[in-house]
mmCIF file of C-alpha atoms in Angstrom:
data_model
loop_
_atom_site.group_PDB
_atom_site.id
_atom_site.type_symbol
_atom_site.label_atom_id
_atom_site.label_comp_id
_atom_site.label_asym_id
_atom_site.label_seq_id
_atom_site.Cartn_x
_atom_site.Cartn_y
_atom_site.Cartn_z
ATOM 1 C CA UNK A 18 -157.298 -149.248 -47.728
ATOM 2 C CA UNK A 19 -154.054 -151.150 -48.257
ATOM 3 C CA UNK A 20 -150.725 -149.339 -48.424
ATOM 4 C CA UNK A 21 -150.367 -150.345 -52.099
ATOM 5 C CA UNK A 22 -153.782 -148.960 -52.983
ATOM 6 C CA UNK A 23 -153.035 -145.759 -51.102
ATOM 7 C CA UNK A 24 -149.751 -145.086 -52.933
ATOM 8 C CA UNK A 25 -151.471 -145.787 -56.267
ATOM 9 C CA UNK A 26 -153.975 -143.082 -55.373
ATOM 10 C CA UNK A 27 -151.171 -140.746 -54.319
ATOM 11 C CA UNK A 28 -149.453 -141.137 -57.694
ATOM 12 C CA UNK A 29 -152.687 -140.518 -59.589
ATOM 13 C CA UNK A 30 -153.292 -137.354 -57.569
ATOM 14 C CA UNK A 31 -149.731 -136.123 -58.095
ATOM 15 C CA UNK A 32 -149.962 -136.752 -61.830
ATOM 16 C CA UNK A 33 -153.095 -134.627 -62.030
ATOM 17 C CA UNK A 34 -151.650 -131.797 -59.922
ATOM 18 C CA UNK A 35 -148.268 -131.716 -61.656
ATOM 19 C CA UNK A 36 -149.486 -132.372 -65.196
ATOM 20 C CA UNK A 37 -147.210 -135.361 -65.735
ATOM 21 C CA UNK A 38 -147.992 -138.938 -66.810
ATOM 22 C CA UNK A 39 -148.492 -141.415 -63.987
ATOM 23 C CA UNK A 40 -145.804 -143.534 -65.651
ATOM 24 C CA UNK A 41 -143.259 -140.803 -64.832
ATOM 25 C CA UNK A 42 -143.922 -141.088 -61.101
ATOM 26 C CA UNK A 43 -141.853 -143.633 -59.220
ATOM 27 C CA UNK A 44 -142.661 -144.353 -55.559
ATOM 28 C CA UNK A 45 -139.615 -145.000 -53.412
ATOM 29 C CA UNK A 46 -139.625 -147.949 -50.988
ATOM 30 C CA UNK A 47 -141.852 -147.389 -47.956
ATOM 31 C CA UNK A 48 -139.285 -146.766 -45.225
ATOM 32 C CA UNK A 49 -140.957 -144.123 -43.062
ATOM 33 C CA UNK A 50 -144.094 -143.852 -40.967
ATOM 34 C CA UNK A 51 -144.827 -140.225 -41.810
ATOM 35 C CA UNK A 52 -144.380 -139.788 -45.590
ATOM 36 C CA UNK A 53 -144.584 -141.343 -48.989
ATOM 37 C CA UNK A 54 -141.793 -140.329 -51.367
ATOM 38 C CA UNK A 55 -142.302 -140.250 -55.131
ATOM 39 C CA UNK A 56 -139.584 -139.483 -57.692
ATOM 40 C CA UNK A 57 -140.851 -137.191 -60.446
ATOM 41 C CA UNK A 58 -139.416 -138.528 -63.707
ATOM 42 C CA UNK A 59 -136.005 -137.096 -64.593
ATOM 43 C CA UNK A 60 -136.784 -133.678 -63.110
ATOM 44 C CA UNK A 61 -134.337 -134.062 -60.236
ATOM 45 C CA UNK A 62 -137.184 -133.561 -57.789
ATOM 46 C CA UNK A 63 -139.098 -135.639 -55.284
ATOM 47 C CA UNK A 64 -142.627 -135.371 -53.877
ATOM 48 C CA UNK A 65 -142.865 -135.705 -50.095
ATOM 49 C CA UNK A 66 -146.466 -136.675 -49.381
ATOM 50 C CA UNK A 67 -147.413 -136.743 -45.693
ATOM 51 C CA UNK A 68 -149.267 -139.797 -44.426
ATOM 52 C CA UNK A 69 -149.980 -137.934 -41.196
ATOM 53 C CA UNK A 70 -148.695 -135.073 -39.053
ATOM 54 C CA UNK A 71 -146.264 -136.164 -36.353
ATOM 55 C CA UNK A 72 -146.928 -132.851 -34.612
ATOM 56 C CA UNK A 73 -150.685 -133.343 -34.684
ATOM 57 C CA UNK A 74 -151.274 -130.344 -36.958
ATOM 58 C CA UNK A 75 -154.160 -129.863 -39.354
ATOM 59 C CA UNK A 76 -153.259 -130.535 -42.986
ATOM 60 C CA UNK A 77 -152.650 -126.942 -44.112
ATOM 61 C CA UNK A 78 -150.719 -126.010 -40.978
ATOM 62 C CA UNK A 79 -148.690 -129.218 -41.220
ATOM 63 C CA UNK A 80 -147.637 -128.498 -44.798
ATOM 64 C CA UNK A 81 -146.796 -124.885 -43.951
ATOM 65 C CA UNK A 82 -144.700 -126.094 -41.022
ATOM 66 C CA UNK A 83 -142.767 -128.571 -43.143
ATOM 67 C CA UNK A 84 -142.181 -125.981 -45.865
ATOM 68 C CA UNK A 85 -140.860 -123.674 -43.152
ATOM 69 C CA UNK A 86 -138.450 -126.371 -41.998
ATOM 70 C CA UNK A 87 -136.900 -126.714 -45.451
ATOM 71 C CA UNK A 88 -136.798 -122.960 -45.996
ATOM 72 C CA UNK A 89 -135.053 -122.234 -42.680
ATOM 73 C CA UNK A 90 -132.406 -124.928 -43.170
ATOM 74 C CA UNK A 91 -131.691 -124.074 -46.819
ATOM 75 C CA UNK A 92 -128.775 -121.753 -46.042
ATOM 76 C CA UNK A 93 -126.881 -124.672 -44.485
ATOM 77 C CA UNK A 94 -126.340 -126.161 -47.968
ATOM 78 C CA UNK A 95 -126.801 -129.582 -46.352
ATOM 79 C CA UNK A 96 -130.547 -130.044 -46.906
ATOM 80 C CA UNK A 97 -132.721 -130.463 -50.025
ATOM 81 C CA UNK A 98 -134.026 -127.314 -51.649
ATOM 82 C CA UNK A 99 -137.770 -126.637 -51.610
ATOM 83 C CA UNK A 100 -139.362 -126.164 -55.048
ATOM 84 C CA UNK A 101 -143.120 -126.115 -54.581
ATOM 85 C CA UNK A 102 -145.913 -126.616 -52.082
ATOM 86 C CA UNK A 103 -149.018 -128.481 -53.272
ATOM 87 C CA UNK A 104 -151.855 -127.454 -50.933
ATOM 88 C CA UNK A 105 -154.183 -130.149 -49.578
ATOM 89 C CA UNK A 106 -157.224 -131.058 -51.654
ATOM 90 C CA UNK A 107 -159.650 -133.963 -51.925
ATOM 91 C CA UNK A 108 -157.134 -136.173 -53.749
ATOM 92 C CA UNK A 109 -154.098 -135.158 -51.670
ATOM 93 C CA UNK A 110 -155.680 -134.564 -48.255
ATOM 94 C CA UNK A 111 -152.337 -133.742 -46.621
ATOM 95 C CA UNK A 112 -150.860 -131.958 -49.639
ATOM 96 C CA UNK A 113 -147.239 -132.450 -50.724
ATOM 97 C CA UNK A 114 -143.890 -130.709 -50.957
ATOM 98 C CA UNK A 115 -141.695 -130.878 -54.047
ATOM 99 C CA UNK A 116 -138.027 -130.893 -53.029
ATOM 100 C CA UNK A 117 -134.629 -131.698 -54.517
ATOM 101 C CA UNK A 118 -133.991 -135.363 -55.208
ATOM 102 C CA UNK A 119 -130.661 -136.047 -53.507
ATOM 103 C CA UNK A 120 -128.316 -138.355 -55.383
ATOM 104 C CA UNK A 121 -126.692 -140.242 -52.557
ATOM 105 C CA UNK A 122 -126.274 -143.395 -50.540
ATOM 106 C CA UNK A 123 -127.166 -144.201 -46.933
ATOM 107 C CA UNK A 124 -124.632 -143.355 -44.257
ATOM 108 C CA UNK A 125 -122.037 -146.003 -43.497
ATOM 109 C CA UNK A 126 -121.165 -145.803 -39.815
ATOM 110 C CA UNK A 127 -118.831 -145.215 -38.140
ATOM 111 C CA UNK A 128 -116.993 -144.018 -41.257
ATOM 112 C CA UNK A 129 -119.464 -141.219 -42.010
ATOM 113 C CA UNK A 130 -119.787 -139.924 -38.445
ATOM 114 C CA UNK A 131 -117.695 -136.834 -39.118
ATOM 115 C CA UNK A 132 -119.737 -135.962 -42.219
ATOM 116 C CA UNK A 133 -122.933 -136.304 -40.182
ATOM 117 C CA UNK A 134 -121.496 -134.072 -37.445
ATOM 118 C CA UNK A 135 -120.475 -131.452 -39.997
ATOM 119 C CA UNK A 136 -123.932 -131.536 -41.603
ATOM 120 C CA UNK A 137 -125.597 -130.852 -38.260
ATOM 121 C CA UNK A 138 -123.025 -128.189 -37.440
ATOM 122 C CA UNK A 139 -123.964 -126.212 -40.561
ATOM 123 C CA UNK A 140 -127.603 -126.216 -39.456
ATOM 124 C CA UNK A 141 -126.916 -125.441 -35.803
ATOM 125 C CA UNK A 142 -124.586 -122.570 -36.685
ATOM 126 C CA UNK A 143 -127.173 -120.709 -38.770
ATOM 127 C CA UNK A 144 -127.998 -117.257 -37.353
ATOM 128 C CA UNK A 145 -131.190 -117.161 -35.304
ATOM 129 C CA UNK A 146 -133.979 -115.101 -36.893
ATOM 130 C CA UNK A 147 -135.623 -112.412 -34.809
ATOM 131 C CA UNK A 148 -138.141 -113.889 -32.377
ATOM 132 C CA UNK A 149 -141.071 -112.567 -34.406
ATOM 133 C CA UNK A 150 -139.723 -114.255 -37.538
ATOM 134 C CA UNK A 151 -139.364 -117.792 -36.175
ATOM 135 C CA UNK A 152 -142.920 -118.925 -36.866
ATOM 136 C CA UNK A 153 -144.242 -121.305 -38.060
ATOM 137 C CA UNK A 154 -141.473 -123.370 -36.453
ATOM 138 C CA UNK A 155 -141.785 -124.229 -32.784
ATOM 139 C CA UNK A 156 -139.919 -121.758 -30.609
ATOM 140 C CA UNK A 157 -140.919 -122.565 -27.020
ATOM 141 C CA UNK A 158 -139.999 -120.279 -24.154
ATOM 142 C CA UNK A 159 -138.106 -123.185 -22.566
ATOM 143 C CA UNK A 160 -137.154 -125.806 -25.189
ATOM 144 C CA UNK A 161 -135.922 -128.278 -22.584
ATOM 145 C CA UNK A 162 -139.162 -128.075 -20.592
ATOM 146 C CA UNK A 163 -141.178 -128.308 -23.804
ATOM 147 C CA UNK A 164 -139.380 -131.515 -24.783
ATOM 148 C CA UNK A 165 -139.837 -132.950 -21.298
ATOM 149 C CA UNK A 166 -143.573 -132.272 -21.559
ATOM 150 C CA UNK A 167 -143.624 -134.199 -24.857
ATOM 151 C CA UNK A 168 -141.845 -137.047 -23.087
ATOM 152 C CA UNK A 169 -144.327 -137.094 -20.223
ATOM 153 C CA UNK A 170 -147.276 -137.029 -22.629
ATOM 154 C CA UNK A 171 -145.848 -140.073 -24.407
ATOM 155 C CA UNK A 172 -145.012 -141.726 -21.076
ATOM 156 C CA UNK A 173 -148.743 -141.945 -20.378
ATOM 157 C CA UNK A 174 -148.766 -144.879 -22.824
ATOM 158 C CA UNK A 175 -146.306 -146.951 -20.789
ATOM 159 C CA UNK A 176 -148.975 -148.642 -18.674
ATOM 160 C CA UNK A 177 -150.757 -150.011 -21.766
ATOM 161 C CA UNK A 178 -147.629 -150.924 -23.742
ATOM 162 C CA UNK A 179 -147.019 -154.385 -22.232
ATOM 163 C CA UNK A 180 -143.555 -153.561 -20.915
ATOM 164 C CA UNK A 181 -141.533 -155.933 -18.776
ATOM 165 C CA UNK A 182 -141.669 -154.655 -15.170
ATOM 166 C CA UNK A 183 -137.901 -154.112 -15.171
ATOM 167 C CA UNK A 184 -138.133 -152.024 -18.347
ATOM 168 C CA UNK A 185 -140.877 -149.850 -16.913
ATOM 169 C CA UNK A 186 -138.979 -149.406 -13.651
ATOM 170 C CA UNK A 187 -135.778 -148.340 -15.412
ATOM 171 C CA UNK A 188 -137.585 -145.891 -17.684
ATOM 172 C CA UNK A 189 -139.335 -144.324 -14.707
ATOM 173 C CA UNK A 190 -135.994 -143.996 -12.887
ATOM 174 C CA UNK A 191 -134.624 -142.074 -15.843
ATOM 175 C CA UNK A 192 -137.732 -139.895 -15.992
ATOM 176 C CA UNK A 193 -137.071 -138.869 -12.397
ATOM 177 C CA UNK A 194 -133.434 -138.097 -13.197
ATOM 178 C CA UNK A 195 -134.445 -136.032 -16.227
ATOM 179 C CA UNK A 196 -136.863 -134.125 -14.033
ATOM 180 C CA UNK A 197 -133.962 -133.224 -11.757
ATOM 181 C CA UNK A 198 -132.049 -131.891 -14.773
ATOM 182 C CA UNK A 199 -135.064 -129.819 -15.729
ATOM 183 C CA UNK A 200 -135.143 -128.302 -12.233
ATOM 184 C CA UNK A 201 -131.783 -126.628 -12.838
ATOM 185 C CA UNK A 202 -131.812 -122.925 -13.624
ATOM 186 C CA UNK A 203 -129.205 -123.282 -16.364
ATOM 187 C CA UNK A 204 -130.328 -123.886 -19.932
ATOM 188 C CA UNK A 205 -128.526 -124.853 -23.159
ATOM 189 C CA UNK A 206 -128.211 -122.361 -26.021
ATOM 190 C CA UNK A 207 -130.947 -122.141 -28.633
ATOM 191 C CA UNK A 208 -130.323 -122.975 -32.296
ATOM 192 C CA UNK A 209 -132.237 -124.310 -35.269
ATOM 193 C CA UNK A 210 -132.396 -128.089 -34.784
ATOM 194 C CA UNK A 211 -133.827 -130.982 -36.797
ATOM 195 C CA UNK A 212 -135.230 -132.971 -33.857
ATOM 196 C CA UNK A 213 -135.183 -136.005 -36.140
ATOM 197 C CA UNK A 214 -131.470 -136.446 -36.717
ATOM 198 C CA UNK A 215 -131.166 -140.245 -36.701
ATOM 199 C CA UNK A 216 -128.706 -141.639 -39.279
ATOM 200 C CA UNK A 217 -131.433 -142.991 -41.557
ATOM 201 C CA UNK A 218 -132.425 -139.430 -42.435
ATOM 202 C CA UNK A 219 -129.189 -138.577 -44.298
ATOM 203 C CA UNK A 220 -127.761 -139.346 -47.694
ATOM 204 C CA UNK A 221 -124.069 -139.142 -48.588
ATOM 205 C CA UNK A 222 -123.491 -137.332 -51.882
ATOM 206 C CA UNK A 223 -120.699 -138.196 -54.337
ATOM 207 C CA UNK A 224 -118.765 -135.102 -53.183
ATOM 208 C CA UNK A 225 -118.648 -136.436 -49.609
ATOM 209 C CA UNK A 226 -121.356 -134.306 -47.987
ATOM 210 C CA UNK A 227 -123.974 -135.712 -45.658
ATOM 211 C CA UNK A 228 -127.366 -134.202 -46.526
ATOM 212 C CA UNK A 229 -130.191 -134.260 -43.986
ATOM 213 C CA UNK A 230 -133.240 -135.072 -46.086
ATOM 214 C CA UNK A 231 -136.011 -135.200 -43.458
ATOM 215 C CA UNK A 232 -136.835 -131.896 -41.775
ATOM 216 C CA UNK A 233 -140.498 -132.109 -40.840
ATOM 217 C CA UNK A 234 -139.953 -131.656 -37.081
ATOM 218 C CA UNK A 235 -137.351 -128.866 -37.122
ATOM 219 C CA UNK A 236 -137.657 -126.263 -34.370
ATOM 220 C CA UNK A 237 -135.644 -123.856 -32.274
ATOM 221 C CA UNK A 238 -134.100 -125.738 -29.383
ATOM 222 C CA UNK A 239 -130.946 -127.376 -28.047
ATOM 223 C CA UNK A 240 -128.379 -128.769 -30.494
ATOM 224 C CA UNK A 241 -127.523 -131.505 -27.988
ATOM 225 C CA UNK A 242 -130.874 -133.142 -28.773
ATOM 226 C CA UNK A 243 -129.765 -133.634 -32.388
ATOM 227 C CA UNK A 244 -126.330 -134.872 -31.351
ATOM 228 C CA UNK A 245 -127.968 -137.468 -29.133
ATOM 229 C CA UNK A 246 -130.511 -138.501 -31.741
ATOM 230 C CA UNK A 247 -127.717 -138.980 -34.271
ATOM 231 C CA UNK A 248 -125.754 -141.445 -32.131
ATOM 232 C CA UNK A 249 -127.989 -143.212 -29.598
ATOM 233 C CA UNK A 250 -128.449 -146.962 -30.060
ATOM 234 C CA UNK A 251 -132.169 -146.305 -30.529
ATOM 235 C CA UNK A 252 -131.251 -144.183 -33.561
ATOM 236 C CA UNK A 253 -128.282 -145.912 -35.175
ATOM 237 C CA UNK A 254 -130.099 -149.264 -35.309
ATOM 238 C CA UNK A 255 -133.428 -147.853 -36.509
ATOM 239 C CA UNK A 256 -132.827 -147.776 -40.257
ATOM 240 C CA UNK A 257 -131.713 -150.898 -42.123
ATOM 241 C CA UNK A 258 -129.555 -148.979 -44.595
ATOM 242 C CA UNK A 259 -127.433 -147.196 -41.986
ATOM 243 C CA UNK A 260 -127.625 -149.763 -39.165
ATOM 244 C CA UNK A 261 -124.660 -149.654 -36.785
ATOM 245 C CA UNK A 262 -123.866 -150.044 -33.096
ATOM 246 C CA UNK A 263 -121.458 -147.328 -31.999
ATOM 247 C CA UNK A 264 -119.078 -147.677 -29.109
ATOM 248 C CA UNK A 265 -118.375 -144.889 -26.660
ATOM 249 C CA UNK A 266 -115.147 -143.801 -28.298
ATOM 250 C CA UNK A 267 -116.936 -143.425 -31.643
ATOM 251 C CA UNK A 268 -119.654 -141.293 -30.046
ATOM 252 C CA UNK A 269 -116.936 -139.174 -28.461
ATOM 253 C CA UNK A 270 -115.291 -138.746 -31.884
ATOM 254 C CA UNK A 271 -118.625 -137.569 -33.288
ATOM 255 C CA UNK A 272 -119.049 -135.068 -30.451
ATOM 256 C CA UNK A 273 -115.530 -133.727 -31.000
ATOM 257 C CA UNK A 274 -116.107 -133.337 -34.732
ATOM 258 C CA UNK A 275 -119.218 -131.259 -34.052
ATOM 259 C CA UNK A 276 -117.556 -129.197 -31.316
ATOM 260 C CA UNK A 277 -114.724 -128.366 -33.719
ATOM 261 C CA UNK A 278 -117.102 -127.453 -36.560
ATOM 262 C CA UNK A 279 -119.367 -124.937 -34.804
ATOM 263 C CA UNK A 280 -118.435 -121.488 -33.461
ATOM 264 C CA UNK A 281 -116.416 -121.707 -30.252
ATOM 265 C CA UNK A 282 -119.097 -119.971 -28.181
ATOM 266 C CA UNK A 283 -121.777 -122.463 -29.240
ATOM 267 C CA UNK A 284 -119.428 -125.390 -28.628
ATOM 268 C CA UNK A 285 -118.513 -124.242 -25.124
ATOM 269 C CA UNK A 286 -122.127 -123.583 -24.158
ATOM 270 C CA UNK A 287 -123.390 -126.909 -25.552
ATOM 271 C CA UNK A 288 -120.674 -129.234 -24.254
ATOM 272 C CA UNK A 289 -121.977 -129.493 -20.655
ATOM 273 C CA UNK A 290 -125.376 -130.591 -21.978
ATOM 274 C CA UNK A 291 -124.269 -133.496 -24.166
ATOM 275 C CA UNK A 292 -125.050 -136.209 -21.626
ATOM 276 C CA UNK A 293 -128.015 -134.674 -19.784
ATOM 277 C CA UNK A 294 -129.848 -134.181 -23.071
ATOM 278 C CA UNK A 295 -128.683 -137.570 -24.343
ATOM 279 C CA UNK A 296 -130.730 -139.064 -21.525
ATOM 280 C CA UNK A 297 -133.687 -136.830 -22.362
ATOM 281 C CA UNK A 298 -133.574 -137.630 -26.090
ATOM 282 C CA UNK A 299 -133.433 -141.339 -25.287
ATOM 283 C CA UNK A 300 -136.468 -140.918 -23.046
ATOM 284 C CA UNK A 301 -138.281 -139.191 -25.898
ATOM 285 C CA UNK A 302 -137.464 -142.165 -28.134
ATOM 286 C CA UNK A 303 -138.476 -144.959 -25.750
ATOM 287 C CA UNK A 304 -141.680 -143.244 -24.670
ATOM 288 C CA UNK A 305 -142.497 -142.759 -28.355
ATOM 289 C CA UNK A 306 -141.973 -146.521 -28.720
ATOM 290 C CA UNK A 307 -144.551 -147.132 -25.994
ATOM 291 C CA UNK A 308 -146.935 -144.756 -27.754
ATOM 292 C CA UNK A 309 -146.414 -146.403 -31.137
ATOM 293 C CA UNK A 310 -146.950 -149.883 -29.699
ATOM 294 C CA UNK A 311 -150.343 -148.794 -28.351
ATOM 295 C CA UNK A 312 -151.524 -146.548 -31.183
ATOM 296 C CA UNK A 313 -150.368 -148.741 -34.070
ATOM 297 C CA UNK A 314 -152.942 -151.305 -32.963
ATOM 298 C CA UNK A 315 -155.752 -148.895 -33.677
ATOM 299 C CA UNK A 316 -157.551 -149.007 -36.994
ATOM 300 C CA UNK A 317 -157.203 -145.737 -38.855
ATOM 301 C CA UNK A 318 -160.961 -145.317 -39.106
ATOM 302 C CA UNK A 319 -161.462 -145.958 -35.386
ATOM 303 C CA UNK A 320 -158.759 -143.594 -34.157
ATOM 304 C CA UNK A 321 -159.672 -140.158 -32.859
ATOM 305 C CA UNK A 322 -159.092 -137.837 -35.788
ATOM 306 C CA UNK A 323 -159.343 -134.472 -34.079
ATOM 307 C CA UNK A 324 -155.761 -134.101 -35.334
ATOM 308 C CA UNK A 325 -153.952 -135.659 -38.276
ATOM 309 C CA UNK A 326 -151.447 -137.553 -36.124
ATOM 310 C CA UNK A 327 -151.991 -141.206 -36.979
ATOM 311 C CA UNK A 328 -149.690 -144.119 -36.121
ATOM 312 C CA UNK A 329 -152.073 -146.778 -37.401
ATOM 313 C CA UNK A 330 -150.312 -149.718 -39.044
ATOM 314 C CA UNK A 331 -152.756 -149.375 -41.938
ATOM 315 C CA UNK A 332 -150.787 -146.418 -43.332
ATOM 316 C CA UNK A 333 -147.618 -148.421 -44.034
ATOM 317 C CA UNK A 334 -146.584 -151.679 -45.665
ATOM 318 C CA UNK A 335 -146.560 -154.863 -43.628
ATOM 319 C CA UNK A 336 -142.786 -155.063 -44.055
ATOM 320 C CA UNK A 337 -142.240 -151.597 -42.593
ATOM 321 C CA UNK A 338 -144.648 -152.192 -39.717
ATOM 322 C CA UNK A 339 -142.911 -155.475 -38.873
ATOM 323 C CA UNK A 340 -139.535 -153.712 -38.910
ATOM 324 C CA UNK A 341 -140.753 -150.957 -36.589
ATOM 325 C CA UNK A 342 -142.335 -153.500 -34.239
ATOM 326 C CA UNK A 343 -139.027 -155.369 -34.074
ATOM 327 C CA UNK A 344 -137.077 -152.191 -33.290
ATOM 328 C CA UNK A 345 -139.620 -151.130 -30.659
ATOM 329 C CA UNK A 346 -139.396 -154.533 -28.980
ATOM 330 C CA UNK A 347 -135.606 -154.242 -28.846
ATOM 331 C CA UNK A 348 -135.606 -150.688 -27.502
ATOM 332 C CA UNK A 349 -138.121 -151.541 -24.768
ATOM 333 C CA UNK A 350 -136.233 -154.662 -23.701
ATOM 334 C CA UNK A 351 -134.808 -154.355 -20.155
ATOM 335 C CA UNK A 352 -131.321 -155.460 -21.212
ATOM 336 C CA UNK A 353 -131.217 -152.920 -24.043
ATOM 337 C CA UNK A 354 -132.330 -150.183 -21.665
ATOM 338 C CA UNK A 355 -129.553 -151.098 -19.236
ATOM 339 C CA UNK A 356 -126.917 -150.969 -21.989
ATOM 340 C CA UNK A 357 -128.094 -147.644 -23.375
ATOM 341 C CA UNK A 358 -128.317 -145.796 -20.091
ATOM 342 C CA UNK A 359 -124.758 -146.814 -19.262
ATOM 343 C CA UNK A 360 -123.830 -143.925 -21.598
ATOM 344 C CA UNK A 361 -124.598 -141.421 -18.863
ATOM 345 C CA UNK A 362 -124.315 -143.640 -15.781
ATOM 346 C CA UNK A 363 -120.877 -145.189 -16.335
ATOM 347 C CA UNK A 364 -118.112 -142.986 -14.967
ATOM 348 C CA UNK A 365 -115.594 -144.731 -17.228
ATOM 349 C CA UNK A 366 -117.267 -143.568 -20.417
ATOM 350 C CA UNK A 367 -114.891 -141.462 -22.556
ATOM 351 C CA UNK A 368 -117.933 -139.568 -23.795
ATOM 352 C CA UNK A 369 -118.715 -138.410 -20.274
ATOM 353 C CA UNK A 370 -117.815 -134.858 -21.195
ATOM 354 C CA UNK A 371 -120.341 -133.703 -18.648
ATOM 355 C CA UNK A 372 -122.056 -135.644 -15.920
ATOM 356 C CA UNK A 373 -125.764 -136.182 -16.313
ATOM 357 C CA UNK A 374 -127.518 -135.341 -13.111
#
């Protein structure tokens, strides 16, 4: 099924479930691999319709998880409100969430860096629920080890991803260095994090707030992962609307804005982890690129559907798939890898608040 035919079916299903005319449903441009977004008339709301589960969850569990993400972040006042959950059925096999439609524009970097830092700070500073109340969100015993295991699972795709030998060698060097970081006894503090904090996932409102609109992978983990994902080259050049290449001083300014916006105890405990987890978040991103390059070649019908994770190119428009392929090629290029890892390898970097080891 083509992407156009699929979104037509999505709108018909939404119209039936919501009791509104199909003409009142307006699909937004296809800019993401995980969701379709459909504006619901003049209601001020938006349907988020999963194409797949990035966490590999079954449809009901995936929708419950995403609803939990929005509910937990709501108190930050920097995320869309959750209105309704439409359970999966035959017409909407992954279900849908109805959330606030945010009136805003894409981030303009570096000018909106401070607003992005303040948005994340409001989420990271939220009080932690009791351990028994953190489900359904991920709350691993060791968030850093859990993330490293995700990285290593994705790294299994490297051999089949047609990487230049120099690119593969440099990635494997960084995997070894990240393993050494993991061997430390010390651990960063735990907070609610987005784990998908790249600049394309925010909108700037007319009152000057950055709103994080994509929360499907939120979990309890290390805030430094979000700070890295917000400012790495592999994040700031991902989305066309917010595309920017930040220099080291600008990244340092972003870090300082966040450190000044969160409680002093959280800032002090997070600061030493800014560069070690920058490396680890970059590794998560480039190993995901290897995984996408391999799995996007699979036809949706031929892929193993024991879970609902599906990176098949058939789920998105040709334009989006071509854009992602271009970004993946850049991020896996040996020269790009060398430039990015200078962030934590170059002693002269002003953002070397802590040494990555």
